[in-house]
PDB file of C-alpha atoms and ligand atoms in Angstrom:
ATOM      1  CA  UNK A   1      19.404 -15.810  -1.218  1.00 30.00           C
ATOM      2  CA  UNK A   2      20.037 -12.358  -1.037  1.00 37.00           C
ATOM      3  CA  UNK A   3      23.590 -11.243  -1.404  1.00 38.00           C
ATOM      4  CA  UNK A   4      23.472 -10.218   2.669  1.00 38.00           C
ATOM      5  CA  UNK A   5      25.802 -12.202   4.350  1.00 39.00           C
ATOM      6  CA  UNK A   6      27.396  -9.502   6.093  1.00 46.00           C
ATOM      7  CA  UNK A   7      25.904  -6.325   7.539  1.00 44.00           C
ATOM      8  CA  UNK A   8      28.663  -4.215   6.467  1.00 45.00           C
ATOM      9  CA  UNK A   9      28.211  -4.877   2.454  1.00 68.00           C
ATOM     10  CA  UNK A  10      24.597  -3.852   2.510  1.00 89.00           C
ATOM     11  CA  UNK A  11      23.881  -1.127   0.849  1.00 93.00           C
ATOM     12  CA  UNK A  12      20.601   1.302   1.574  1.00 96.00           C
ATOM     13  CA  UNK A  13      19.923   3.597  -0.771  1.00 97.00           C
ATOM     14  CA  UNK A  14      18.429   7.360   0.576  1.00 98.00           C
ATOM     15  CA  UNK A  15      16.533   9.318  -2.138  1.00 98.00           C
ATOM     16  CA  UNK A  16      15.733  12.511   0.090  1.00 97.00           C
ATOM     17  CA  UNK A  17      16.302  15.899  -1.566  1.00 97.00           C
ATOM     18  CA  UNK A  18      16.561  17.806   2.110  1.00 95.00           C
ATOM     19  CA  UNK A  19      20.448  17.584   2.409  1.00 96.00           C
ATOM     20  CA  UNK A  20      19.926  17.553   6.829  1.00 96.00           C
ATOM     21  CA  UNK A  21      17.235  14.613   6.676  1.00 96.00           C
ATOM     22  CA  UNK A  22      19.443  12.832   4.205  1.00 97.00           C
ATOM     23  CA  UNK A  23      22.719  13.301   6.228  1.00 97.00           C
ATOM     24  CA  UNK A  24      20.630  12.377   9.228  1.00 96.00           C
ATOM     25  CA  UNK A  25      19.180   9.218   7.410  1.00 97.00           C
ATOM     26  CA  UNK A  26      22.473   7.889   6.192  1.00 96.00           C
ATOM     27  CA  UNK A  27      24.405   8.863   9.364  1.00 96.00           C
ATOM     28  CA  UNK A  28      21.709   6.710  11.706  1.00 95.00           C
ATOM     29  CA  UNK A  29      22.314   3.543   8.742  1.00 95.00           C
ATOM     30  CA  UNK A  30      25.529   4.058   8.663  1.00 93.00           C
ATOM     31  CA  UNK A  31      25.341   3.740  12.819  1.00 93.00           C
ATOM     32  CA  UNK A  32      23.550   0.450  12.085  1.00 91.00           C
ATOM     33  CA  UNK A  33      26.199  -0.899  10.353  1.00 90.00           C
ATOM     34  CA  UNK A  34      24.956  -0.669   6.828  1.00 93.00           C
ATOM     35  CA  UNK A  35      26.481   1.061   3.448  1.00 93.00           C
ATOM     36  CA  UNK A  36      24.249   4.643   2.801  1.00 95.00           C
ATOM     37  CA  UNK A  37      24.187   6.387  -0.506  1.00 96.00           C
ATOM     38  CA  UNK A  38      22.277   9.809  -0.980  1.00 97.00           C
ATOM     39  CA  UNK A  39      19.960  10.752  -3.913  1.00 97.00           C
ATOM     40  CA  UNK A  40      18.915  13.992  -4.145  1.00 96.00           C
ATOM     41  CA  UNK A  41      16.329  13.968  -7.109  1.00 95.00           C
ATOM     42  CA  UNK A  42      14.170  11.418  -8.325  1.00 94.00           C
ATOM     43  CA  UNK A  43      16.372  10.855 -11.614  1.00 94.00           C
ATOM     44  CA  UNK A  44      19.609  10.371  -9.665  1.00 96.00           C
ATOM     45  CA  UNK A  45      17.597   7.714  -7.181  1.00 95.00           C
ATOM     46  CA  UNK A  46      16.371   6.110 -10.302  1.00 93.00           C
ATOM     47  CA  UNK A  47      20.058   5.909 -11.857  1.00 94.00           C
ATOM     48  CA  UNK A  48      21.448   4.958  -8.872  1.00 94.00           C
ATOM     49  CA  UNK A  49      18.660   1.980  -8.112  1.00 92.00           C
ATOM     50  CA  UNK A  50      19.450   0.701 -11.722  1.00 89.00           C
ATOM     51  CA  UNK A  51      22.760   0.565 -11.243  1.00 90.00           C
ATOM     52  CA  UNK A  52      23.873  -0.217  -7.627  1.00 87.00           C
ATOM     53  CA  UNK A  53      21.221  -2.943  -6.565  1.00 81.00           C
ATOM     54  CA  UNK A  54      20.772  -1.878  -3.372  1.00 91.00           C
ATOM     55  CA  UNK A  55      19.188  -3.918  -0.825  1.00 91.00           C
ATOM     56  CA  UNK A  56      16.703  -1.358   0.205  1.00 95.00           C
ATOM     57  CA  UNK A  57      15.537   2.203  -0.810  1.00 97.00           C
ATOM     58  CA  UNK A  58      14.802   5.162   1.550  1.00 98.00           C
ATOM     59  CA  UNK A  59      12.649   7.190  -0.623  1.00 97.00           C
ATOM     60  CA  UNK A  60      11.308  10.096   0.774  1.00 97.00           C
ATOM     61  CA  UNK A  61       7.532  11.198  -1.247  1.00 95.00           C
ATOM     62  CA  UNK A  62       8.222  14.896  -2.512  1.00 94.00           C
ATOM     63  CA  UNK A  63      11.724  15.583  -3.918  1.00 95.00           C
ATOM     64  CA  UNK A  64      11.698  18.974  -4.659  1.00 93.00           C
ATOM     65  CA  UNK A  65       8.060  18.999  -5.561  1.00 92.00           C
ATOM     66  CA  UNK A  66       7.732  16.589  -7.432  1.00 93.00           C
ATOM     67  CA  UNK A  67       6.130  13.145  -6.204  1.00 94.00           C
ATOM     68  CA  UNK A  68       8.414  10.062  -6.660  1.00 95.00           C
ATOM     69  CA  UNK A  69       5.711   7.674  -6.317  1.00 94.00           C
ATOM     70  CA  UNK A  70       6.096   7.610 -10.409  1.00 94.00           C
ATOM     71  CA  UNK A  71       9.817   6.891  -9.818  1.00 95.00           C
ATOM     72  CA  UNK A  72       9.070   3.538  -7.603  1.00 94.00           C
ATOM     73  CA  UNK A  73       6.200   2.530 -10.471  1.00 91.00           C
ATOM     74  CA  UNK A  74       9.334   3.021 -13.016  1.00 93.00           C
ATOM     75  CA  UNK A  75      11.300   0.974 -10.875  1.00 90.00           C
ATOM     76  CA  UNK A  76       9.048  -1.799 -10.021  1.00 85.00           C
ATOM     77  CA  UNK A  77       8.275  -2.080 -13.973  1.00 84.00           C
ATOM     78  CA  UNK A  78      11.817  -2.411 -14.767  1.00 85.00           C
ATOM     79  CA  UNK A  79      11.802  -5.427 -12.233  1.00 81.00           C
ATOM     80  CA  UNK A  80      13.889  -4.000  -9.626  1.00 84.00           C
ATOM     81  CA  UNK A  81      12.435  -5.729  -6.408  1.00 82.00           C
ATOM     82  CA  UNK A  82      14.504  -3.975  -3.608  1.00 88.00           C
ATOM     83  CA  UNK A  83      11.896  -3.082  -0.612  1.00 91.00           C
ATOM     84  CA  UNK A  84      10.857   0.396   0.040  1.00 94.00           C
ATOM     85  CA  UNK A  85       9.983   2.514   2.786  1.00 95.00           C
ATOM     86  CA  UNK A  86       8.249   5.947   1.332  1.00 95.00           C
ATOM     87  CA  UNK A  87       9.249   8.322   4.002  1.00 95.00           C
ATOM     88  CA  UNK A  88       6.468  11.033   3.926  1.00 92.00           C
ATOM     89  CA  UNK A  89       4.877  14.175   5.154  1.00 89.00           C
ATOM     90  CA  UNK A  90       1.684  13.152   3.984  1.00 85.00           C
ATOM     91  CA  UNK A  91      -0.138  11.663   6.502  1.00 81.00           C
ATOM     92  CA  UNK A  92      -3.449  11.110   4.972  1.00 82.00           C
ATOM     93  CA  UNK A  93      -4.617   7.205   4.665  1.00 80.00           C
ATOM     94  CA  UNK A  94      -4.951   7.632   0.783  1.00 83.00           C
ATOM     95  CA  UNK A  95      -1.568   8.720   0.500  1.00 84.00           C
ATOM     96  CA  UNK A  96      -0.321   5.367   2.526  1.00 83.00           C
ATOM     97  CA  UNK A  97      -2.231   3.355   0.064  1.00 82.00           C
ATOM     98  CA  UNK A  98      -1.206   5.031  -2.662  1.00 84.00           C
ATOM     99  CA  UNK A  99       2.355   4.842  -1.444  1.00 84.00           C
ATOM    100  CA  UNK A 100       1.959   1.232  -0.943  1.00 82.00           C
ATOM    101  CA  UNK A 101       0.108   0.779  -4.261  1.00 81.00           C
ATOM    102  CA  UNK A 102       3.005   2.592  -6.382  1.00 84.00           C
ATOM    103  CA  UNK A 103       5.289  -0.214  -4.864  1.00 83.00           C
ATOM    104  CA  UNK A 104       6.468   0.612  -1.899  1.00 87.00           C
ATOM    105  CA  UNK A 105       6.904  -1.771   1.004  1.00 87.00           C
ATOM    106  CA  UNK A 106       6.070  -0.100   3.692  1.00 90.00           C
ATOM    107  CA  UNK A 107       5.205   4.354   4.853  1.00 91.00           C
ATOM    108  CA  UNK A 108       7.134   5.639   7.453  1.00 92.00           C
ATOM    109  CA  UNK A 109       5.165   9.518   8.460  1.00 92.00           C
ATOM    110  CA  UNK A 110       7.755  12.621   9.047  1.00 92.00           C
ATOM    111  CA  UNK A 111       8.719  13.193  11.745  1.00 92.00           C
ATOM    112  CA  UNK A 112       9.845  10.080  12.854  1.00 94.00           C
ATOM    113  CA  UNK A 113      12.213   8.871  15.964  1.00 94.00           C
ATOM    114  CA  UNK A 114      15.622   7.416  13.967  1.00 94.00           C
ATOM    115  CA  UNK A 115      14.863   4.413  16.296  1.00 92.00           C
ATOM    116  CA  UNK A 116      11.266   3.949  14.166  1.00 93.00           C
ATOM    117  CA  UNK A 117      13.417   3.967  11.037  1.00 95.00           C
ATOM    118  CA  UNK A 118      16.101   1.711  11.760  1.00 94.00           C
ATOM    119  CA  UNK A 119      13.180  -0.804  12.995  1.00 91.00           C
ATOM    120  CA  UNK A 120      11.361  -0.356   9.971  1.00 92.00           C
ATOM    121  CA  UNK A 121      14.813  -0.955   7.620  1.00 94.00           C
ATOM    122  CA  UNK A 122      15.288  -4.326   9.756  1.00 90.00           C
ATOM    123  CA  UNK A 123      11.765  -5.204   9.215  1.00 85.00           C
ATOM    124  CA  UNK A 124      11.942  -5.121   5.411  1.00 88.00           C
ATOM    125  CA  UNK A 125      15.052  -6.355   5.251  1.00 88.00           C
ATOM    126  CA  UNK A 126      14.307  -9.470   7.192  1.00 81.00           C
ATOM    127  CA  UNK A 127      11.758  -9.943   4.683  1.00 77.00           C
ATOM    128  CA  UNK A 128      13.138  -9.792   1.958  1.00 73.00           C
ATOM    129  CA  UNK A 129      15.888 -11.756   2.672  1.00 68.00           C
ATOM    130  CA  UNK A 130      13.077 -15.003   3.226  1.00 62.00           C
ATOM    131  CA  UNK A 131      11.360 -13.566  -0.279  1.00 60.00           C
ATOM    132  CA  UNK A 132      13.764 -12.202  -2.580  1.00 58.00           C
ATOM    133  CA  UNK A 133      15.769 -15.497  -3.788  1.00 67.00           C
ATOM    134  CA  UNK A 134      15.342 -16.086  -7.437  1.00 80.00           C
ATOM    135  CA  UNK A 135      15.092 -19.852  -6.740  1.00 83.00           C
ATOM    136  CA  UNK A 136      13.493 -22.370  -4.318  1.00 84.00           C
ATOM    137  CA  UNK A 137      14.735 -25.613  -4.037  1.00 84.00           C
ATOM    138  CA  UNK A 138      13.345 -28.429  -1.257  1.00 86.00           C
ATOM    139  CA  UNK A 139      14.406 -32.156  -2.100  1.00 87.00           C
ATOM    140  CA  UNK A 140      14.459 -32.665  -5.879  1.00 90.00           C
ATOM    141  CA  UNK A 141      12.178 -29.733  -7.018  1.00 93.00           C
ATOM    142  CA  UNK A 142      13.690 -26.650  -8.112  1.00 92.00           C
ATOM    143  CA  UNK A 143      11.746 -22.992  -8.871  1.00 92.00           C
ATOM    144  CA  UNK A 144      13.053 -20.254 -10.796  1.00 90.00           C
ATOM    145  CA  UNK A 145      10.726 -17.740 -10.193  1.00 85.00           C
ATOM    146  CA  UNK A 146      11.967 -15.148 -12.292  1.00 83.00           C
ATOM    147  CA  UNK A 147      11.621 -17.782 -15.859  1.00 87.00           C
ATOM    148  CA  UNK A 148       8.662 -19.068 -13.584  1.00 90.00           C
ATOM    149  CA  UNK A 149       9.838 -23.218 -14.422  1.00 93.00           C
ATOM    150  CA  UNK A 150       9.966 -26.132 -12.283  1.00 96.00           C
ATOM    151  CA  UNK A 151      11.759 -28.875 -12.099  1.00 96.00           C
ATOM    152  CA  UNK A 152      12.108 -32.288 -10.120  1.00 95.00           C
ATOM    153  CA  UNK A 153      14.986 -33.499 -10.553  1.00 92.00           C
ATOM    154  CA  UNK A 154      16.409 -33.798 -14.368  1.00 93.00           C
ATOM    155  CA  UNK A 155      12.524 -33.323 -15.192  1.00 95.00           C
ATOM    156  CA  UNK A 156      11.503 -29.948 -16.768  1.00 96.00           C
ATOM    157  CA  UNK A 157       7.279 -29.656 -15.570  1.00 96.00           C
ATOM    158  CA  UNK A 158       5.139 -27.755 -17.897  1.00 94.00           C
ATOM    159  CA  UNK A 159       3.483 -26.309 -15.463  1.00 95.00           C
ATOM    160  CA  UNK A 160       0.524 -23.610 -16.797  1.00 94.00           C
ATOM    161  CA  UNK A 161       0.608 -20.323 -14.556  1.00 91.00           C
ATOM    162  CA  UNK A 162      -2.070 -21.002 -11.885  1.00 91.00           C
ATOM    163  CA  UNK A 163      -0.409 -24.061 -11.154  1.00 94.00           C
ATOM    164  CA  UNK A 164       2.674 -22.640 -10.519  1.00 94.00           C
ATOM    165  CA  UNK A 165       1.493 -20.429  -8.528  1.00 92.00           C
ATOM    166  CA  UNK A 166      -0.059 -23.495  -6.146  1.00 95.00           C
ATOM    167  CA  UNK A 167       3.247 -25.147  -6.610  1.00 95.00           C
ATOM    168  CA  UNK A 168       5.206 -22.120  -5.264  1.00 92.00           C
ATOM    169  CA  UNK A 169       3.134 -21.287  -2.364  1.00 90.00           C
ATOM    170  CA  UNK A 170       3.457 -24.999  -1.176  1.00 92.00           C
ATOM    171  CA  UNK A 171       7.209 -25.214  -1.665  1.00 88.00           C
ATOM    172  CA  UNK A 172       7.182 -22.135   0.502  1.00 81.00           C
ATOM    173  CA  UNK A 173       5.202 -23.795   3.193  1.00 82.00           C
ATOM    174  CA  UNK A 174       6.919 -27.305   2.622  1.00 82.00           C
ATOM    175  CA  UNK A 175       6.488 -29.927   5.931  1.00 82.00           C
ATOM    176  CA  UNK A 176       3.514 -27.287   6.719  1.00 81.00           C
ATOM    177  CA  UNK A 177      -0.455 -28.512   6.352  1.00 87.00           C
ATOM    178  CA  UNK A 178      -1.718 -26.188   4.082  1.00 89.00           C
ATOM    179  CA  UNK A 179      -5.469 -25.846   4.130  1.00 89.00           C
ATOM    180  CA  UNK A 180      -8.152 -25.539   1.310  1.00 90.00           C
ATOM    181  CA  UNK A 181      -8.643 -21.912   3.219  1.00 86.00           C
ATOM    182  CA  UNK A 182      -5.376 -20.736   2.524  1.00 85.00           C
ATOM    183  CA  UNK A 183      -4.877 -22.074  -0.701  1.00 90.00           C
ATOM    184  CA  UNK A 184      -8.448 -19.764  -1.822  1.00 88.00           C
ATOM    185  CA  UNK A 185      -7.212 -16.873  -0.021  1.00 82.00           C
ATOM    186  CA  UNK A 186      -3.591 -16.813  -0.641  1.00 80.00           C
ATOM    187  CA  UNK A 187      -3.599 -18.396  -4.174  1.00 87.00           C
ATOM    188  CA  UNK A 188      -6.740 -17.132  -5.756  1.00 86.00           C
ATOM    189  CA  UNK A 189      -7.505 -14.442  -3.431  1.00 80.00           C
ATOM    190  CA  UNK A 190     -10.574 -15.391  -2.745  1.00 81.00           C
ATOM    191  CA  UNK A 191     -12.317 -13.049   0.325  1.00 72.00           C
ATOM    192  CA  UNK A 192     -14.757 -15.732   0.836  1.00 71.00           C
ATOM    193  CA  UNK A 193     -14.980 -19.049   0.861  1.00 69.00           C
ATOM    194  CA  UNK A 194     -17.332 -20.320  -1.790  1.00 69.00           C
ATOM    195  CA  UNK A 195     -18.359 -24.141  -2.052  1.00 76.00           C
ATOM    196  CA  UNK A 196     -15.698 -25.069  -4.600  1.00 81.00           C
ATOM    197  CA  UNK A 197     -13.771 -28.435  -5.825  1.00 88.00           C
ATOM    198  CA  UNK A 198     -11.123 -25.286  -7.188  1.00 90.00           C
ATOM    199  CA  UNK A 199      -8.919 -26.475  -4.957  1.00 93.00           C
ATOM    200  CA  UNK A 200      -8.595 -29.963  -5.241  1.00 94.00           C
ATOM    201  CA  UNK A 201      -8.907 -30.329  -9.196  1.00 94.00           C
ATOM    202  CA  UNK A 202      -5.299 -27.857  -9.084  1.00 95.00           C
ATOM    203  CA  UNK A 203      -4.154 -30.051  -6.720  1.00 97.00           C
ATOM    204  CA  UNK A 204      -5.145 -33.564  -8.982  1.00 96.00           C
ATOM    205  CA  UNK A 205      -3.295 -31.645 -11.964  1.00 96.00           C
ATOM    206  CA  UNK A 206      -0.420 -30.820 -10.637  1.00 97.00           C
ATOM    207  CA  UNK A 207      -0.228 -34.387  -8.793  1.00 96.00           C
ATOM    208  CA  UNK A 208      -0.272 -35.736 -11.963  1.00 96.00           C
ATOM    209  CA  UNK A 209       2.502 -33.488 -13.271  1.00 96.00           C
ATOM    210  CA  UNK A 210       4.869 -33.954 -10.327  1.00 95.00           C
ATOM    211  CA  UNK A 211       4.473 -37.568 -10.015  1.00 94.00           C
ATOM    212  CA  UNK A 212       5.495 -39.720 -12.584  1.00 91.00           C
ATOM    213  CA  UNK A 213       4.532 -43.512 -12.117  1.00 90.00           C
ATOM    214  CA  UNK A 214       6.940 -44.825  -9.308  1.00 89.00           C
ATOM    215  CA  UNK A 215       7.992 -41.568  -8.054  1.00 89.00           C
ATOM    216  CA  UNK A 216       7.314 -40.737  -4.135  1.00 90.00           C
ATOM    217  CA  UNK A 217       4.592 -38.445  -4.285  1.00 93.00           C
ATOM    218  CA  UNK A 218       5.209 -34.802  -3.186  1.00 94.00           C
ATOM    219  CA  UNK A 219       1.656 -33.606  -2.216  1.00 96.00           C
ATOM    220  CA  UNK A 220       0.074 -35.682   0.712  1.00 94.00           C
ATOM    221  CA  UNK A 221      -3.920 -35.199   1.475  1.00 94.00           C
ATOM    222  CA  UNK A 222      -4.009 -34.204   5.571  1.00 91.00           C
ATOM    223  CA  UNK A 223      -7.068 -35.538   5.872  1.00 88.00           C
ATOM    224  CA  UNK A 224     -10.035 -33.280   6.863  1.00 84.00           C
ATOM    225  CA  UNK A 225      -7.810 -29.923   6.546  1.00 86.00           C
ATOM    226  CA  UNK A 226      -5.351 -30.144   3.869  1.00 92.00           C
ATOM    227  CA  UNK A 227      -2.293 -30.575   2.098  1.00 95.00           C
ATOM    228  CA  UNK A 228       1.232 -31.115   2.856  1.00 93.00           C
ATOM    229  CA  UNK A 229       4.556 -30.886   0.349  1.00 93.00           C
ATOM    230  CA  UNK A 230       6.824 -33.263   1.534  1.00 88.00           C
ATOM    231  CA  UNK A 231       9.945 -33.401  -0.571  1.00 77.00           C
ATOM    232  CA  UNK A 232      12.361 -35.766   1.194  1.00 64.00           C
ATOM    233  CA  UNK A 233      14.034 -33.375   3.421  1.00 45.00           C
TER     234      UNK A 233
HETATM  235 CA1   CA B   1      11.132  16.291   0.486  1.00 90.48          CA
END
């Protein structure tokens, strides 16, 4: 998990090049308990991101002219994963999406009530504390999702990518009934649900890849709606 434990060590980072809406920013954080540090230009926000690991950005969309949605691409190659808001004058829906496409998290429009900001920060914050662990473990399989392996127990899987990617999403919804539905949609991203056995020949494979003869089985059939990853706990 997410090195959050205690309000007071996390750290927000504020990339905002008008020194009154910065000081304002970080004084309403620091108000909520958390660490604030100031950027002023793109560069510094980018330097500081690679170096302090904050938990979440504050980056506002035009830092002294220039646009920073090329500074959250940068970061988001690199494989920095911290959420950000894009704070933003622009109000336009293309400029949310293109926030949100660039990387961002989520597009807060200025001006905004500090109270709208410090509910935003939680938001993210509470998400990424449920998505931002490295590993997932539930019984005797183990994730890394950055190397992208599995494991049960002592058992390395060779899993190939698509399957992983079925294996992760039920670990994350372990003891839930996962349908056929959300397994398209949320897997494959499928808009529409086309007559397919996709599904259920991913679900055979990696069966057959989990289980070895005598072990419990992980993935139950609910009949007439699903699956279910039960893992012993
Ligand atoms: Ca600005």
């Amino acid at each position: 998990m997410l090195a959050n434990g205690s309000l007071d060590q996390v750290l927000i980072l504020v990339v905002e090049d008008e020194p009154d809406m910065a000081r304002e920013i970080a004084a309403q954080l620091t108000s909520l308990g958390y660490r604030a540090r100031i950027a002023e230009t793109g560069a510094a926000g980018l330097e500081a991101a690679r170096r302090d690991r904050a938990a979440l950005l504050i980056v506002d969309r035009m830092l002294n002219g220039i646009d920073s949605l090329p500074m959250i691409e940068t970061l988001r190659n690199e494989g920095i994963r911290s959420p950000v808001l894009v704070v933003s004058a622009l109000a336009s829906v293309d400029d949310r999406i293109r926030g949100l496409k660039a990387g961002g998290d989520d597009y807060l429009i200025k001006p905004f009530a500090m109270d709208e900001l410090a509910a935003r920060v939680e938001a993210l914050l509470r998400r990424s504390s449920d998505t931002s662990a490295t590993t997932l473990q539930v019984g005797p399989l183990k994730l890394d999702l950055i190397a992208r392996s599995a494991s049960r127990g002592e058992r390395t899987l060779d899993l190939l990518p698509a399957e992983f990617k079925l294996l992760e999403y039920l670990v994350r919804h372990s003891g839930q009934t996962v349908t056929r539905a959300m397994l398209l949609e949320d897997v494959w991203h499928y808009r529409f649900m086309p007559r397919t056995n996709l599904v259920d020949v991913h679900i055979g494979k990696l069966r057959r890849k989990l289980d070895l003869p005598g072990d419990p089985p992980l993935i139950r059939s609910v009949r007439r709606s699903g699956f279910i990853l039960h893992a012993g706990e």
